[in-house]
Amino acid sequence: MSAGLDELAFPKLTAEEIRLLRPFASEQEFADGAKVFEAGKPYADLFVVETGTVEIRDPGDHGRLVTTHMPGEFSGDIDLLTRRPALVDAIAGGATRVLRVPGSRIREMLNRVPGFGEKLMKAITRRRQLLMGEGVVGLRVVGPGRCRETALIREFLYKSFVPFTWFDPATPKGREMFVALGSPPKLPVVVNTQGRVLVNPSLAELARSAGIWQACPDQDVDFAIIGAGPAGISAAVYAASEGLSTVVFDRLGPGGQAGGSSRIENFIGFPAGLSGMDLATRGVLQMLKFGAQMVAPISVEQIETAASPGMPHVLHLDCGAKIRAHTILVATGVRWRRLDAPGADRFEGAGIYYVCTSVEAFLYNTSDVAVVGGGNSAGQAAMYLAECCPQRRVHMLIRRELGPGMSEYLVSRLRAAANVTVHENVEISAVIGERRIEEVELHNKQADTHSRLSCAAVFVFIGAEPSAPWLPTAIARDKLGYLLTGTDVVRSGHWPLTDRDPCPLETTVPRILAAGDVRSGSTKRVGFAVGDGSLAVTCVHRLRATGG
């Protein structure tokens, strides 16, 4: 990763920008070869090079040089805001003088020096993209590609913005790594940046070892958000920027259902499109910049509703902590319905996938694959799979006809793509294979005929159901299980208060809101979820002003 090749990732600060950040910094000098900062140490500071150089080296690869920061350049990536441990070592090259901004003052500096803040935000985002894309630093994951446990670890690290390199033991390099680790009897194995080896770790164990986990003690907050998809993240951005103490919880990591999307092209402001994880990364950094907390992986086990109007609701977390919140937003989204066909369960996470990102797509870069579904998510997945690996054929399997439920621009692209075959009026009746998927059996409902299709993987987007079965029964739902809000709550007859009507996003439990895909009547699009998130903050202010 070369500083000279990417000016967005490695900008030089102007003399005026350095002058403006001096009040937040102290000067520090380092002798040649001294460590400026060390991998694994928490809460990295920001270092701006004044004289000399700062070499960034990968401690997990024998100190290999990653890049060199010259005078006027600065160190760090998104962990400056996430407050996770550094992934790399920084070594002074020659007698070096730096300006050191403590991590505790970075957010203040970003908000008070907006010009520099904009440059820094763009740079740290781009640097993490480069680290993620090049696999030059970070964790090592050793495990079979078509393995459920390996797939879960890779998805978690990907959604949590953690750079990692994956080694498949079936490849020469993967076999070499496997042997170097002592040929462990169980896979997957994860090696962290300090060399610690984890054998088939739980997500909680992996999060702690990777420095992702942030302690979440008992606390009082204005606003607690459950779910870090577009609705939850946008609500956190608006709430934190307006001075509300805000915390976001997610059981896996940021992105939600949108995080599994390979490309989103109909979200305003991004005419060239962006991946769901790019959108999530930008949103999380924005909310952290304004002071919101992000805690993952964690599950809310129970909501203890307020005993009286002036009391807080209490969230019971699986780590044992209790969060007392004036207002709660449920933004847990939906989950894709599982493929109901013989053989599908056996290959889940090892050939059957309910997301489509680069993590899954390149496992099958020379194999034909199938995409099931007729909505935008299925269309985006099919086009991504076709474009990233044009040598393979993508079979799109749709229960009805292509068109209804999908944006016209996607329909046109799918029809025109040379390596996409659309199969209409079919559904999968069986998944066939021994150790891996070899074929799927298709049932044509109109002709009542059966046929077989060769493919190595199936990406499933066949409708969704609300991800909210654990919520209190006092929160009313529609006949499909989605949460009633606003005027629907009034019509339901379950609104308990007589002195005010519910806010537009308020459920049948006062001060518990619902936004995004989990809300009854919402439009299942990223833009609408983001709109719900901003509307939720309007509701919070109204509830606080009226005493709830």
Coordinates of C-alpha atoms in Angstrom, one line a residue:
M1 CA 0.0 0.0 0.0
S2 CA 1.9 3.0 -1.2
A3 CA 1.2 6.6 0.0
G4 CA 2.2 8.0 -3.4
L5 CA -0.5 6.0 -5.3
D6 CA -3.6 7.2 -3.5
E7 CA -3.8 10.9 -2.7
L8 CA -7.3 10.5 -1.0
A9 CA -5.9 7.9 1.4
F10 CA -2.6 9.8 2.0
P11 CA -3.1 13.5 1.8
K12 CA -0.6 16.1 2.9
L13 CA -1.9 18.7 5.4
T14 CA -1.4 22.4 4.6
A15 CA 0.4 24.7 6.9
E16 CA -2.9 26.3 7.8
E17 CA -4.4 22.9 8.7
I18 CA -1.5 22.0 10.9
R19 CA -1.8 25.4 12.6
L20 CA -5.5 24.8 13.4
L21 CA -4.9 21.4 14.9
R22 CA -1.9 22.5 17.1
P23 CA -4.2 23.5 20.1
F24 CA -5.3 19.9 20.3
A25 CA -1.9 18.4 20.1
S26 CA 1.5 18.1 21.9
E27 CA 4.9 17.9 20.2
Q28 CA 6.8 14.6 20.7
E29 CA 10.2 13.5 19.4
F30 CA 11.4 10.0 18.6
A31 CA 14.8 8.6 17.9
D32 CA 15.5 6.5 14.8
G33 CA 13.9 3.1 15.1
A34 CA 11.7 4.0 18.2
K35 CA 8.1 2.8 18.3
V36 CA 5.7 5.7 17.8
F37 CA 2.8 3.3 18.5
E38 CA 2.4 -0.4 18.8
A39 CA -0.1 -2.9 17.4
G40 CA -2.6 -4.3 20.0
K41 CA -2.4 -1.2 22.2
P42 CA -5.9 0.3 22.8
Y43 CA -7.1 3.8 22.0
A44 CA -4.7 5.0 19.2
D45 CA -3.8 8.6 19.0
L46 CA -3.4 10.7 15.9
F47 CA 0.2 11.5 14.8
V48 CA 1.1 14.2 12.3
V49 CA 4.6 14.0 11.0
E50 CA 6.6 17.3 11.2
T51 CA 10.1 16.0 10.5
G52 CA 11.5 12.6 9.7
T53 CA 9.2 9.8 8.7
V54 CA 6.9 7.2 10.3
E55 CA 7.0 3.7 8.9
I56 CA 3.9 1.6 9.2
R57 CA 4.8 -2.1 9.6
D58 CA 2.8 -5.3 9.9
P59 CA 3.8 -7.2 13.0
G60 CA 2.1 -10.3 11.8
D61 CA 4.3 -10.5 8.7
H62 CA 7.8 -10.2 10.2
G63 CA 7.6 -6.4 10.3
R64 CA 6.9 -6.0 6.6
L65 CA 6.7 -2.3 5.5
V66 CA 3.1 -1.3 4.6
T67 CA 3.6 2.4 3.9
T68 CA 5.7 5.4 5.0
H69 CA 4.2 8.7 6.3
M70 CA 6.2 11.7 5.2
P71 CA 6.2 15.2 6.7
G72 CA 2.8 16.7 6.5
E73 CA 1.1 13.3 6.5
F74 CA -0.7 11.6 9.4
S75 CA -1.2 8.1 10.8
G76 CA -4.3 6.1 11.6
D77 CA -7.4 4.7 10.0
I78 CA -11.0 4.2 11.1
D79 CA -9.8 2.8 14.5
L80 CA -9.1 6.5 15.4
L81 CA -12.9 6.7 15.8
T82 CA -13.9 3.1 16.7
R83 CA -11.2 3.2 19.5
R84 CA -10.1 -0.3 18.7
P85 CA -6.4 -1.3 19.1
A86 CA -4.1 -0.5 16.3
L87 CA -3.4 -3.2 13.7
V88 CA 0.1 -2.1 12.9
D89 CA 3.3 -0.9 14.4
A90 CA 4.6 2.6 13.7
I91 CA 8.4 3.1 13.7
A92 CA 10.3 6.4 13.5
G93 CA 12.5 6.7 10.4
G94 CA 15.4 8.9 11.5
A95 CA 15.1 11.6 14.1
T96 CA 11.3 12.3 13.9
R97 CA 9.1 15.0 15.4
V98 CA 5.3 14.6 15.4
L99 CA 2.3 16.4 16.6
R100 CA 0.3 14.0 18.8
V101 CA -3.5 14.5 19.2
P102 CA -4.8 12.3 22.0
G103 CA -7.6 9.9 21.0
S104 CA -9.9 11.5 23.6
R105 CA -9.7 14.8 21.7
I106 CA -10.1 13.5 18.1
R107 CA -13.9 13.9 18.0
E108 CA -13.7 17.4 19.4
M109 CA -11.0 18.3 16.8
L110 CA -13.1 16.9 13.9
N111 CA -16.1 19.0 14.9
R112 CA -14.1 22.2 15.6
V113 CA -11.8 22.1 12.6
P114 CA -14.3 20.9 9.9
G115 CA -11.9 21.3 6.9
F116 CA -9.3 19.0 8.4
G117 CA -12.1 16.8 9.7
E118 CA -13.4 16.2 6.1
K119 CA -9.9 15.4 4.8
L120 CA -9.2 13.0 7.7
M121 CA -12.6 11.2 7.4
K122 CA -12.1 10.6 3.7
A123 CA -8.5 9.4 4.3
I124 CA -9.2 7.0 7.1
T125 CA -12.2 5.5 5.3
R126 CA -10.1 5.0 2.1
R127 CA -7.2 3.5 4.1
R128 CA -9.5 0.8 5.7
Q129 CA -10.9 0.0 2.2
L130 CA -7.3 -0.5 1.0
L131 CA -6.4 -2.7 4.0
M132 CA -9.6 -4.8 3.6
G133 CA -9.1 -5.1 -0.2
E134 CA -5.4 -6.0 -0.3
G135 CA -5.3 -8.3 2.7
V136 CA -2.0 -6.8 3.8
V137 CA -2.5 -6.7 7.5
G138 CA -4.9 -8.0 10.1
L139 CA -6.1 -11.4 11.2
R140 CA -5.4 -14.7 9.5
V141 CA -8.3 -17.0 9.1
V142 CA -7.6 -20.7 8.2
G143 CA -10.5 -22.8 7.2
P144 CA -12.4 -24.5 4.3
G145 CA -14.2 -22.0 2.1
R146 CA -17.3 -24.0 1.9
C147 CA -17.7 -24.4 5.7
R148 CA -20.5 -22.9 7.8
E149 CA -18.3 -21.9 10.7
T150 CA -15.6 -20.3 8.4
A151 CA -18.3 -18.4 6.5
L152 CA -19.8 -17.0 9.7
I153 CA -16.3 -15.8 10.9
R154 CA -15.6 -14.2 7.6
E155 CA -19.0 -12.5 7.5
F156 CA -18.6 -11.2 11.0
L157 CA -15.1 -9.8 10.4
Y158 CA -16.3 -8.3 7.1
K159 CA -19.3 -6.6 8.7
S160 CA -17.1 -5.4 11.6
F161 CA -14.6 -3.6 9.3
V162 CA -11.8 -5.9 10.4
P163 CA -9.0 -6.6 7.8
F164 CA -8.2 -10.3 7.5
T165 CA -6.6 -12.7 5.1
W166 CA -8.4 -16.0 4.5
F167 CA -6.4 -19.2 3.8
D168 CA -8.2 -22.2 2.4
P169 CA -6.3 -25.4 3.4
A170 CA -7.2 -26.9 0.0
T171 CA -4.8 -24.4 -1.6
P172 CA -1.0 -24.6 -1.5
K173 CA -0.7 -21.3 0.6
G174 CA -3.5 -22.4 2.9
R175 CA -1.9 -25.8 3.4
E176 CA 1.4 -24.1 4.2
M177 CA -0.3 -22.0 6.9
F178 CA -2.2 -25.0 8.2
V179 CA 1.0 -26.9 8.7
A180 CA 2.8 -23.9 10.2
L181 CA 0.0 -23.8 12.9
G182 CA 0.7 -27.4 13.8
S183 CA -2.0 -29.0 11.7
P184 CA -4.8 -28.3 14.2
P185 CA -7.4 -31.1 14.4
K186 CA -10.3 -28.6 14.2
L187 CA -11.0 -25.7 11.8
P188 CA -11.5 -22.8 11.4
V189 CA -8.5 -21.3 13.2
V190 CA -8.0 -17.5 13.6
V191 CA -4.6 -15.9 14.4
N192 CA -4.8 -12.4 15.7
T193 CA -2.3 -9.6 15.3
Q194 CA -0.4 -10.6 18.5
G195 CA -0.1 -14.2 17.2
R196 CA -2.7 -15.7 19.5
V197 CA -4.4 -18.8 17.9
L198 CA -8.1 -19.2 18.3
V199 CA -9.7 -22.6 17.4
N200 CA -13.2 -22.3 16.0
P201 CA -13.9 -19.3 18.3
S202 CA -17.3 -18.0 19.2
L203 CA -18.1 -14.5 17.9
A204 CA -17.8 -13.1 21.4
E205 CA -14.3 -14.7 21.8
L206 CA -13.3 -13.5 18.3
A207 CA -14.5 -10.0 19.0
R208 CA -12.5 -9.7 22.2
S209 CA -9.3 -11.1 20.6
A210 CA -9.6 -8.8 17.6
G211 CA -10.2 -5.7 19.8
I212 CA -13.7 -5.2 18.4
W213 CA -15.5 -5.6 21.7
Q214 CA -16.1 -2.4 23.7
A215 CA -17.1 -2.8 27.3
C216 CA -20.8 -1.8 27.8
P217 CA -21.4 -1.1 31.5
D218 CA -24.8 -0.3 33.0
Q219 CA -25.7 3.2 32.0
D220 CA -28.5 5.7 31.4
V221 CA -29.0 7.1 27.9
D222 CA -31.4 9.2 26.1
F223 CA -31.8 6.9 23.2
A224 CA -31.1 3.2 22.7
I225 CA -31.2 1.7 19.2
I226 CA -31.5 -2.0 18.6
G227 CA -30.1 -2.9 15.1
A228 CA -27.4 -1.3 13.1
G229 CA -28.9 -1.3 9.6
P230 CA -29.6 1.9 7.6
A231 CA -32.5 2.9 9.9
G232 CA -30.6 2.4 13.1
I233 CA -27.4 4.0 11.9
S234 CA -29.1 7.1 10.4
A235 CA -31.1 7.5 13.7
A236 CA -27.8 7.4 15.6
V237 CA -26.2 10.0 13.3
Y238 CA -29.1 12.5 13.7
A239 CA -29.6 11.8 17.5
A240 CA -25.9 12.1 18.4
S241 CA -25.4 15.2 16.2
E242 CA -28.3 16.9 18.1
G243 CA -26.8 16.2 21.5
L244 CA -28.7 13.0 22.6
S245 CA -26.7 10.4 24.4
T246 CA -27.1 7.5 22.0
V247 CA -26.0 3.8 22.0
V248 CA -26.5 1.3 19.2
F249 CA -26.6 -2.5 19.6
D250 CA -26.3 -5.2 17.0
R251 CA -26.0 -9.0 17.3
L252 CA -23.5 -9.3 14.4
G253 CA -22.2 -6.0 13.2
P254 CA -23.2 -2.9 11.2
G255 CA -25.0 -3.1 7.9
G256 CA -28.1 -5.1 8.6
Q257 CA -29.7 -6.7 5.6
A258 CA -28.3 -3.9 3.3
G259 CA -24.9 -4.9 4.5
G260 CA -25.3 -8.1 2.5
S261 CA -25.9 -6.2 -0.7
S262 CA -23.2 -6.2 -3.3
R263 CA -24.3 -2.9 -4.8
I264 CA -26.9 -0.2 -4.1
E265 CA -27.5 2.1 -7.0
N266 CA -30.8 3.8 -6.1
F267 CA -29.7 5.6 -3.0
I268 CA -29.5 9.4 -3.4
G269 CA -26.1 10.9 -3.6
F270 CA -24.3 7.9 -5.0
P271 CA -25.0 7.8 -8.8
A272 CA -22.3 5.2 -9.3
G273 CA -23.6 3.0 -6.5
L274 CA -21.9 1.6 -3.5
S275 CA -21.9 -1.6 -1.6
G276 CA -24.0 -2.1 1.5
M277 CA -20.9 -2.3 3.6
D278 CA -19.5 0.9 2.2
L279 CA -22.7 2.6 3.2
A280 CA -22.6 1.1 6.7
T281 CA -18.9 2.1 7.2
R282 CA -19.6 5.7 6.3
G283 CA -22.7 5.8 8.5
V284 CA -20.9 4.2 11.5
L285 CA -18.0 6.6 11.2
Q286 CA -20.4 9.5 11.0
M287 CA -22.3 8.5 14.1
L288 CA -19.0 7.9 16.0
K289 CA -17.8 11.3 15.0
F290 CA -20.8 12.8 16.8
G291 CA -20.4 10.7 19.9
A292 CA -22.8 7.8 19.5
Q293 CA -21.6 4.4 20.9
M294 CA -21.6 1.2 18.9
V295 CA -21.7 -2.1 20.7
A296 CA -21.4 -5.4 18.8
P297 CA -21.7 -8.4 18.8
I298 CA -24.3 -8.3 21.4
S299 CA -27.9 -9.3 21.8
V300 CA -30.7 -7.6 23.7
E301 CA -32.3 -10.5 25.6
Q302 CA -35.2 -8.6 27.1
I303 CA -36.9 -5.2 27.2
E304 CA -38.3 -4.4 30.6
T305 CA -40.9 -1.7 29.9
A306 CA -41.2 1.3 32.1
A307 CA -43.2 0.9 35.2
S308 CA -44.6 4.4 34.9
P309 CA -44.5 7.3 32.4
G310 CA -41.5 9.0 34.1
M311 CA -39.4 5.9 34.4
P312 CA -36.9 4.5 31.8
H313 CA -37.2 1.3 29.8
V314 CA -34.5 -1.2 30.7
L315 CA -32.6 -3.3 28.1
H316 CA -31.1 -6.5 29.4
L317 CA -28.0 -7.4 27.4
D318 CA -26.5 -10.9 27.0
C319 CA -23.3 -9.6 28.6
G320 CA -25.2 -9.0 31.8
A321 CA -25.4 -5.2 31.5
K322 CA -28.6 -3.2 31.9
I323 CA -29.2 -0.1 29.8
R324 CA -31.8 2.4 31.0
A325 CA -33.2 4.4 28.1
H326 CA -35.8 7.2 27.9
T327 CA -36.6 6.1 24.3
I328 CA -35.9 2.9 22.5
L329 CA -35.8 2.4 18.7
V330 CA -36.4 -1.1 17.4
A331 CA -34.6 -1.3 14.0
T332 CA -33.9 -5.0 13.8
G333 CA -35.0 -5.3 10.2
V334 CA -36.0 -8.6 8.6
R335 CA -34.4 -11.9 7.9
W336 CA -34.5 -13.7 4.6
R337 CA -36.8 -16.7 4.6
R338 CA -34.8 -19.9 4.5
L339 CA -34.9 -22.1 1.4
D340 CA -37.5 -24.8 2.0
A341 CA -36.2 -27.6 -0.1
P342 CA -34.7 -31.0 0.8
G343 CA -30.9 -30.7 1.2
A344 CA -30.8 -26.9 1.8
D345 CA -30.2 -27.0 5.5
R346 CA -27.2 -29.2 5.1
F347 CA -25.4 -26.7 2.9
E348 CA -26.4 -23.5 4.7
G349 CA -23.2 -21.3 4.9
A350 CA -21.4 -23.8 2.8
G351 CA -23.1 -23.4 -0.6
I352 CA -26.5 -21.8 0.4
Y353 CA -26.1 -18.1 1.3
Y354 CA -28.5 -15.4 2.3
V355 CA -26.0 -12.5 1.5
C356 CA -24.0 -11.7 -1.5
T357 CA -20.7 -9.9 -0.9
S358 CA -17.2 -10.3 -2.2
V359 CA -16.6 -12.8 0.7
E360 CA -19.0 -15.3 -0.8
A361 CA -18.8 -14.3 -4.5
F362 CA -15.1 -15.1 -5.0
L363 CA -15.4 -18.5 -3.4
Y364 CA -17.1 -19.6 -6.7
N365 CA -15.3 -17.4 -9.2
T366 CA -15.0 -20.1 -11.8
S367 CA -18.3 -21.9 -11.0
D368 CA -21.8 -21.4 -12.2
V369 CA -24.2 -20.2 -9.5
A370 CA -27.9 -19.6 -8.9
V371 CA -29.7 -16.6 -7.4
V372 CA -33.3 -17.2 -6.1
G373 CA -35.7 -14.3 -5.9
G374 CA -37.4 -11.6 -7.9
G375 CA -36.8 -8.4 -5.9
N376 CA -34.1 -5.8 -6.0
S377 CA -31.7 -7.6 -3.6
A378 CA -31.8 -10.7 -5.9
G379 CA -31.3 -8.6 -9.0
Q380 CA -28.3 -6.7 -7.5
A381 CA -26.8 -10.0 -6.4
A382 CA -27.2 -11.6 -9.8
M383 CA -25.6 -8.6 -11.6
Y384 CA -22.7 -8.5 -9.1
L385 CA -22.0 -12.2 -9.5
A386 CA -22.1 -11.8 -13.3
E387 CA -19.9 -8.7 -13.5
C388 CA -17.2 -9.7 -11.0
C389 CA -16.6 -13.1 -12.7
P390 CA -17.8 -13.0 -16.3
Q391 CA -16.4 -16.5 -17.0
R392 CA -19.2 -18.0 -15.0
R393 CA -23.0 -18.3 -15.7
V394 CA -25.5 -16.9 -13.2
H395 CA -28.9 -18.6 -13.2
M396 CA -31.7 -16.4 -11.8
L397 CA -34.6 -18.5 -10.5
I398 CA -37.9 -16.7 -10.1
R399 CA -41.3 -18.1 -9.0
R400 CA -43.2 -15.8 -11.2
E401 CA -42.0 -13.6 -14.1
L402 CA -39.1 -11.1 -14.1
G403 CA -40.3 -7.5 -13.6
P404 CA -42.8 -7.0 -10.8
G405 CA -41.1 -6.1 -7.6
M406 CA -37.8 -5.2 -9.2
S407 CA -36.5 -1.8 -10.4
E408 CA -36.7 -1.4 -14.2
Y409 CA -32.9 -0.6 -14.5
L410 CA -32.1 -4.0 -13.0
V411 CA -34.6 -5.8 -15.2
S412 CA -33.0 -4.3 -18.3
R413 CA -29.5 -5.2 -17.2
L414 CA -30.4 -8.7 -16.4
R415 CA -32.1 -9.2 -19.8
A416 CA -29.0 -7.8 -21.5
A417 CA -26.3 -9.6 -19.5
A418 CA -24.6 -12.2 -21.7
N419 CA -23.8 -14.6 -18.8
V420 CA -27.2 -14.3 -16.9
T421 CA -29.9 -16.8 -17.7
V422 CA -33.4 -16.0 -16.2
H423 CA -35.6 -19.0 -15.4
E424 CA -39.2 -17.9 -14.8
N425 CA -42.0 -19.7 -13.0
V426 CA -39.6 -22.1 -11.3
E427 CA -38.6 -22.9 -7.7
I428 CA -36.0 -25.2 -6.2
S429 CA -37.5 -28.5 -5.1
A430 CA -34.3 -30.1 -3.9
V431 CA -30.6 -29.4 -3.4
I432 CA -28.4 -32.2 -4.6
G433 CA -24.8 -33.0 -3.7
E434 CA -22.5 -35.1 -1.5
R435 CA -19.8 -33.0 0.1
R436 CA -20.8 -29.8 -1.8
I437 CA -23.7 -28.6 -4.0
E438 CA -23.6 -30.2 -7.4
E439 CA -27.1 -29.6 -8.7
V440 CA -30.5 -28.2 -7.9
E441 CA -33.8 -29.7 -8.9
L442 CA -36.2 -27.2 -10.4
H443 CA -40.0 -27.4 -10.5
N444 CA -41.8 -25.5 -13.2
K445 CA -45.2 -24.8 -11.6
Q446 CA -47.0 -23.8 -14.8
A447 CA -45.9 -26.9 -16.8
D448 CA -45.6 -29.1 -13.7
T449 CA -42.3 -30.4 -14.9
H450 CA -39.0 -31.1 -13.1
S451 CA -35.5 -30.5 -14.4
R452 CA -31.9 -30.3 -13.0
L453 CA -29.5 -27.4 -13.1
S454 CA -25.8 -27.7 -12.4
C455 CA -24.4 -25.1 -10.0
A456 CA -22.0 -24.8 -7.1
A457 CA -23.8 -22.3 -4.9
V458 CA -27.2 -20.8 -4.4
F459 CA -27.8 -17.2 -3.2
V460 CA -31.3 -16.9 -1.7
F461 CA -33.4 -13.7 -1.5
I462 CA -37.0 -15.0 -1.4
G463 CA -38.9 -12.7 0.8
A464 CA -38.5 -11.7 4.4
E465 CA -40.0 -12.0 7.8
P466 CA -39.6 -9.5 10.7
S467 CA -36.7 -10.1 13.0
A468 CA -38.6 -9.3 16.2
P469 CA -40.0 -12.5 17.8
W470 CA -38.4 -11.7 21.2
L471 CA -40.0 -8.3 21.8
P472 CA -42.6 -7.8 24.6
T473 CA -46.0 -9.1 23.7
A474 CA -47.4 -5.6 24.6
I475 CA -46.0 -4.4 21.2
A476 CA -48.7 -5.1 18.7
R477 CA -48.0 -6.6 15.3
D478 CA -49.9 -7.0 12.0
K479 CA -50.9 -10.4 10.7
L480 CA -47.4 -10.9 9.2
G481 CA -45.6 -10.0 12.4
Y482 CA -44.4 -6.5 11.5
L483 CA -44.7 -3.9 14.3
L484 CA -47.6 -1.5 14.2
T485 CA -46.8 2.2 14.6
G486 CA -48.5 5.6 14.5
T487 CA -52.0 5.7 13.1
D488 CA -52.0 1.9 12.8
V489 CA -51.6 1.8 16.6
V490 CA -54.6 4.1 17.1
R491 CA -56.7 1.9 14.7
S492 CA -55.7 -1.2 16.5
G493 CA -57.3 0.0 19.7
H494 CA -54.2 -0.9 21.8
W495 CA -52.8 2.6 22.4
P496 CA -52.8 2.9 26.2
L497 CA -52.6 6.7 26.7
T498 CA -55.5 9.2 26.7
D499 CA -53.5 12.4 26.9
R500 CA -51.7 12.2 23.6
D501 CA -51.6 10.3 20.3
P502 CA -48.6 8.2 19.4
C503 CA -45.7 9.6 17.3
P504 CA -45.6 8.4 13.7
L505 CA -43.1 5.6 14.6
E506 CA -44.3 4.8 18.1
T507 CA -45.5 1.3 18.9
T508 CA -48.3 0.3 21.3
V509 CA -45.7 0.7 24.1
P510 CA -45.1 4.4 24.7
R511 CA -41.5 5.5 24.0
I512 CA -40.7 2.3 22.1
L513 CA -40.4 3.2 18.4
A514 CA -40.0 1.0 15.3
A515 CA -38.2 2.0 12.1
G516 CA -37.1 0.5 8.8
D517 CA -38.1 -2.9 7.5
V518 CA -39.4 -4.3 10.8
R519 CA -42.2 -1.6 10.8
S520 CA -45.6 -2.5 9.4
G521 CA -46.3 -0.6 6.2
S522 CA -42.7 0.5 5.5
T523 CA -41.3 0.4 2.0
K524 CA -38.4 -2.1 1.9
R525 CA -35.8 0.3 0.5
V526 CA -32.6 1.7 2.0
G527 CA -33.7 5.3 1.3
F528 CA -37.0 4.8 3.2
A529 CA -35.1 3.2 6.1
V530 CA -32.8 6.2 6.4
G531 CA -35.9 8.5 6.3
D532 CA -37.4 6.4 9.2
G533 CA -34.2 6.9 11.1
S534 CA -34.3 10.7 10.9
L535 CA -38.1 10.7 11.7
A536 CA -37.3 8.6 14.8
V537 CA -35.2 11.4 16.2
T538 CA -38.0 13.9 15.6
C539 CA -40.1 11.6 17.7
V540 CA -37.5 11.4 20.5
H541 CA -37.4 15.2 20.8
R542 CA -41.2 15.4 20.9
L543 CA -41.4 12.8 23.6
R544 CA -38.8 14.5 25.7
A545 CA -40.5 17.9 25.3
T546 CA -43.8 16.5 26.4
G547 CA -42.4 14.3 29.2
G548 CA -43.1 11.1 27.2

